[in-house]
Amino acid sequence: MNYDTTDVLSIGENLPFKDNVFDGVFSLNVLEHVKDPFLCAKEIARVLKPNGELYCVVPFMSPYHDYPDHFYNMTKSGLANLFEKYLTIQKQDVIDSGLPIFSLTWILNNWINGLKDIQTRDNFINMKVGDLIADPASYLDRPFVRELSREKNFELGATTALWGKK
């Protein structure tokens, strides 16, 4: 999508810049949206000048958000793995907007919005934290689990599965 403030439109896996041209690169909540974050990391390193600096933020425990698509969330180790052969990693941290409370509230609000039955929604909203920390398998037959839509299960799921055949 074009924006008035966009000067260059490209994909991260093939940046349209010469080698060693930027003093710094900001990659803010982008790498989960690229098909090949390893190639994108290589491209970022390629366009940085020697001693250039990178500031990169990626989601870890955030729900699926697909604009234009959402391929990968990353752990601390996963993010480091993308860049460690190209850059010296100086620091890793969780910034304020990435604190666990953001994941928790995002997940709970989206879960609530995914429950169509008003009674199920109200019952879920009125649960206490203590009501939600038992063995997850003990909730599998509960309406707030069974009535969540397939789309919301993909958005909020702890895992996704794929079956393939060649």
Short mmCIF file of C-alpha atoms in Angstrom, two decimals:
data_model
loop_
_atom_site.label_atom_id
_atom_site.label_comp_id
_atom_site.label_asym_id
_atom_site.label_seq_id
_atom_site.Cartn_x
_atom_site.Cartn_y
_atom_site.Cartn_z
CA MET A 1 0.00 0.00 0.00
CA ASN A 2 1.30 3.46 -0.86
CA TYR A 3 1.38 6.17 1.79
CA ASP A 4 2.06 9.87 1.25
CA THR A 5 5.06 9.57 3.56
CA THR A 6 6.57 6.60 1.70
CA ASP A 7 9.61 7.45 -0.42
CA VAL A 8 10.59 3.91 -1.43
CA LEU A 9 8.37 0.89 -1.80
CA SER A 10 10.03 -2.54 -1.86
CA ILE A 11 10.17 -5.86 -0.10
CA GLY A 12 12.61 -6.45 2.74
CA GLU A 13 14.20 -9.47 1.11
CA ASN A 14 15.44 -7.35 -1.80
CA LEU A 15 16.18 -3.80 -0.68
CA PRO A 16 16.76 -1.40 -3.60
CA PHE A 17 19.89 0.20 -2.13
CA LYS A 18 23.61 -0.12 -2.68
CA ASP A 19 25.80 -1.87 -0.11
CA ASN A 20 26.98 0.04 2.97
CA VAL A 21 24.84 3.17 2.54
CA PHE A 22 22.95 3.67 5.81
CA ASP A 23 24.21 4.77 9.21
CA GLY A 24 21.20 3.14 10.82
CA VAL A 25 18.18 0.97 10.11
CA PHE A 26 14.95 0.88 12.09
CA SER A 27 12.90 -2.28 11.63
CA LEU A 28 9.85 -1.87 13.82
CA ASN A 29 7.38 -4.75 13.85
CA VAL A 30 8.16 -5.68 10.26
CA LEU A 31 10.01 -9.00 10.25
CA GLU A 32 6.95 -11.03 11.22
CA HIS A 33 5.39 -9.88 7.95
CA VAL A 34 8.17 -10.91 5.54
CA LYS A 35 8.26 -14.34 3.93
CA ASP A 36 11.99 -14.82 4.55
CA PRO A 37 13.20 -13.01 7.67
CA PHE A 38 16.67 -14.56 7.26
CA LEU A 39 17.09 -13.00 3.83
CA CYS A 40 15.64 -9.73 5.11
CA ALA A 41 18.16 -9.68 7.98
CA LYS A 42 20.95 -10.28 5.47
CA GLU A 43 19.68 -7.36 3.38
CA ILE A 44 19.51 -5.07 6.39
CA ALA A 45 23.10 -5.93 7.26
CA ARG A 46 24.14 -5.42 3.63
CA VAL A 47 22.83 -1.86 3.44
CA LEU A 48 24.31 -0.80 6.80
CA LYS A 49 27.62 1.03 6.67
CA PRO A 50 30.50 -0.41 8.68
CA ASN A 51 29.73 0.56 12.29
CA GLY A 52 26.12 1.24 11.25
CA GLU A 53 23.46 0.47 13.84
CA LEU A 54 20.24 -1.52 13.80
CA TYR A 55 17.23 -1.10 16.06
CA CYS A 56 14.82 -3.98 15.50
CA VAL A 57 11.58 -4.87 17.30
CA VAL A 58 9.57 -8.03 16.57
CA PRO A 59 6.56 -9.62 18.24
CA PHE A 60 6.85 -12.78 20.29
CA MET A 61 3.64 -13.41 22.25
CA SER A 62 1.30 -11.39 20.09
CA PRO A 63 -1.74 -12.64 18.22
CA TYR A 64 -1.83 -13.13 14.49
CA HIS A 65 -2.25 -9.80 12.72
CA ASP A 66 -2.29 -10.11 8.96
CA TYR A 67 -1.51 -6.89 7.19
CA PRO A 68 -0.63 -7.87 4.57
CA ASP A 69 0.22 -11.23 6.15
CA HIS A 70 1.83 -12.52 9.33
CA PHE A 71 4.39 -15.30 9.01
CA TYR A 72 6.65 -15.43 12.10
CA ASN A 73 6.77 -14.36 15.72
CA MET A 74 10.19 -14.57 17.33
CA THR A 75 11.80 -15.42 20.61
CA LYS A 76 14.82 -13.52 21.91
CA SER A 77 17.00 -16.33 20.57
CA GLY A 78 15.22 -16.33 17.22
CA LEU A 79 15.76 -12.62 16.73
CA ALA A 80 19.43 -12.91 17.65
CA ASN A 81 19.77 -15.85 15.28
CA LEU A 82 18.67 -13.66 12.36
CA PHE A 83 21.46 -11.14 12.84
CA GLU A 84 24.33 -12.73 14.81
CA LYS A 85 26.39 -13.71 11.77
CA TYR A 86 26.19 -10.18 10.33
CA LEU A 87 26.24 -7.85 13.35
CA THR A 88 27.59 -7.67 16.86
CA ILE A 89 24.52 -7.87 19.07
CA GLN A 90 24.99 -5.17 21.69
CA LYS A 91 21.78 -5.61 23.69
CA GLN A 92 18.40 -7.27 23.74
CA ASP A 93 15.51 -6.09 25.87
CA VAL A 94 11.73 -5.96 26.19
CA ILE A 95 10.61 -2.37 25.67
CA ASP A 96 7.57 -0.99 27.48
CA SER A 97 5.19 -1.57 24.55
CA GLY A 98 6.28 -5.22 24.51
CA LEU A 99 5.77 -6.03 28.17
CA PRO A 100 3.66 -9.16 28.85
CA ILE A 101 0.64 -7.09 29.90
CA PHE A 102 0.23 -6.02 26.25
CA SER A 103 0.10 -9.67 25.13
CA LEU A 104 -2.31 -10.61 27.89
CA THR A 105 -4.76 -7.76 27.31
CA TRP A 106 -4.58 -8.16 23.51
CA ILE A 107 -5.33 -11.88 23.79
CA LEU A 108 -8.12 -11.49 26.34
CA ASN A 109 -9.85 -8.64 24.48
CA ASN A 110 -9.66 -10.48 21.16
CA TRP A 111 -10.90 -13.67 22.84
CA ILE A 112 -13.88 -11.80 24.30
CA ASN A 113 -14.61 -10.26 20.89
CA GLY A 114 -14.54 -13.75 19.38
CA LEU A 115 -17.35 -15.04 21.57
CA LYS A 116 -20.68 -14.42 19.88
CA ASP A 117 -22.96 -15.77 22.61
CA ILE A 118 -23.56 -12.96 25.11
CA GLN A 119 -23.92 -15.31 28.09
CA THR A 120 -20.66 -17.12 27.24
CA ARG A 121 -18.93 -13.76 26.79
CA ASP A 122 -20.24 -12.43 30.12
CA ASN A 123 -19.28 -15.62 31.94
CA PHE A 124 -15.77 -15.41 30.49
CA ILE A 125 -15.39 -11.72 31.40
CA ASN A 126 -16.45 -12.45 34.98
CA MET A 127 -13.88 -15.19 35.51
CA LYS A 128 -10.95 -14.45 37.81
CA VAL A 129 -7.34 -15.03 36.94
CA GLY A 130 -7.38 -17.93 39.38
CA ASP A 131 -10.18 -19.48 37.32
CA LEU A 132 -7.94 -19.56 34.26
CA ILE A 133 -4.66 -21.03 35.50
CA ALA A 134 -5.49 -24.72 35.87
CA ASP A 135 -4.32 -27.41 33.46
CA PRO A 136 -5.38 -26.14 30.00
CA ALA A 137 -6.85 -29.55 29.14
CA SER A 138 -9.40 -29.09 31.92
CA TYR A 139 -11.03 -26.26 29.94
CA LEU A 140 -11.39 -28.02 26.58
CA ASP A 141 -15.11 -28.70 27.00
CA ARG A 142 -15.97 -25.24 28.36
CA PRO A 143 -18.07 -22.90 26.15
CA PHE A 144 -15.47 -20.11 26.21
CA VAL A 145 -13.06 -22.56 24.56
CA ARG A 146 -15.44 -24.54 22.31
CA GLU A 147 -17.37 -21.53 21.01
CA LEU A 148 -14.33 -19.52 19.91
CA SER A 149 -14.32 -19.26 16.11
CA ARG A 150 -11.75 -21.01 13.92
CA GLU A 151 -10.40 -17.59 12.89
CA LYS A 152 -9.93 -16.54 16.52
CA ASN A 153 -8.26 -19.88 17.29
CA PHE A 154 -5.74 -19.15 14.52
CA GLU A 155 -5.28 -15.59 15.77
CA LEU A 156 -4.75 -16.53 19.41
CA GLY A 157 -3.61 -20.16 19.30
CA ALA A 158 -0.62 -21.47 21.22
CA THR A 159 0.35 -23.52 18.16
CA THR A 160 -0.78 -24.11 14.61
CA ALA A 161 -0.58 -27.40 12.76
CA LEU A 162 -0.02 -28.35 9.16
CA TRP A 163 -0.42 -31.65 7.39
CA GLY A 164 1.36 -32.10 4.06
CA LYS A 165 1.90 -34.70 1.41
CA LYS A 166 4.31 -34.90 -1.49
#
